């Protein structure tokens, strides 16, 4: 389990602000918003991320039948707050077998979504198939939100991206056939706006995909 901040773009070690720089630094990517340590899924751990987030913390709500919350990650520090969040859920796929869904909200250039999507980053814009109608639509915080396929992802997953609340919204699904979930107009809630019902969130085991 990752126990110290790392680069959101490559997972490499980062240097904390100090005498020669007032921001977190990666040797490969320069100034970054550090990815904080990933902890096992719990309502309390999720609450910490929600409290410090400056971007949405998206989750399907209610969760699909049989699905569980399986982890959360965030990039940013105590000074800047969370500038990217990633929420993972897992459960039975539409065609049987296990499926996983990860939702990432992030500011321009953070690079966390591209890393989990397995594509060159930091942003999805150049690889989004926006010359075609949207491939999926979700309801994000009550607003219809269009998502397009993102090209170049590994064959074991399908990646969608769009814009919600003025920020990037990524939806990454494993395996590819579980992407059928995205065609059911999934309802996403920003957990910063959620009420006490989140205390009833069913938690599963931590997905290793957040540690990749």
CSV table of C-alpha atoms in Angstrom, one decimal, residues 1-2 35 38-41 69-73 86 88-90 98-102 115-116 156-157 174 204-212:
chain,number,residue,atom,x,y,z
A,1,UNK,CA,0.0,0.0,0.0
A,2,UNK,CA,1.3,3.4,-1.0
A,35,UNK,CA,-1.1,11.9,-5.0
A,38,UNK,CA,-4.3,5.4,-0.6
A,39,UNK,CA,-6.0,3.8,2.4
A,40,UNK,CA,-8.5,0.9,2.7
A,41,UNK,CA,-12.1,1.9,1.8
A,69,UNK,CA,-17.3,1.2,-2.7
A,70,UNK,CA,-13.7,-0.1,-3.2
A,71,UNK,CA,-11.4,2.9,-2.6
A,72,UNK,CA,-10.7,6.6,-3.0
A,73,UNK,CA,-7.6,8.6,-4.0
A,86,UNK,CA,-10.7,9.1,-7.9
A,88,UNK,CA,-13.5,3.2,-7.3
A,89,UNK,CA,-16.5,0.8,-7.1
A,90,UNK,CA,-16.8,-2.8,-7.9
A,98,UNK,CA,-16.5,-8.9,-11.6
A,99,UNK,CA,-16.5,-5.4,-12.9
A,100,UNK,CA,-14.9,-2.2,-11.7
A,101,UNK,CA,-15.7,1.5,-12.3
A,102,UNK,CA,-13.4,4.4,-11.4
A,115,UNK,CA,-2.6,7.6,-15.5
A,116,UNK,CA,-5.5,5.3,-14.4
A,156,UNK,CA,-8.5,-4.5,-20.7
A,157,UNK,CA,-10.6,-1.4,-20.1
A,174,UNK,CA,-12.8,-2.8,-16.3
A,204,UNK,CA,-15.6,-3.7,0.0
A,205,UNK,CA,-11.9,-4.6,-0.3
A,206,UNK,CA,-9.4,-2.0,-1.6
A,207,UNK,CA,-9.0,-2.3,-5.4
A,208,UNK,CA,-5.3,-2.7,-6.5
A,209,UNK,CA,-6.1,-0.5,-9.5
A,210,UNK,CA,-5.8,2.6,-7.2
A,211,UNK,CA,-2.2,1.6,-6.4
A,212,UNK,CA,-1.2,1.1,-10.0
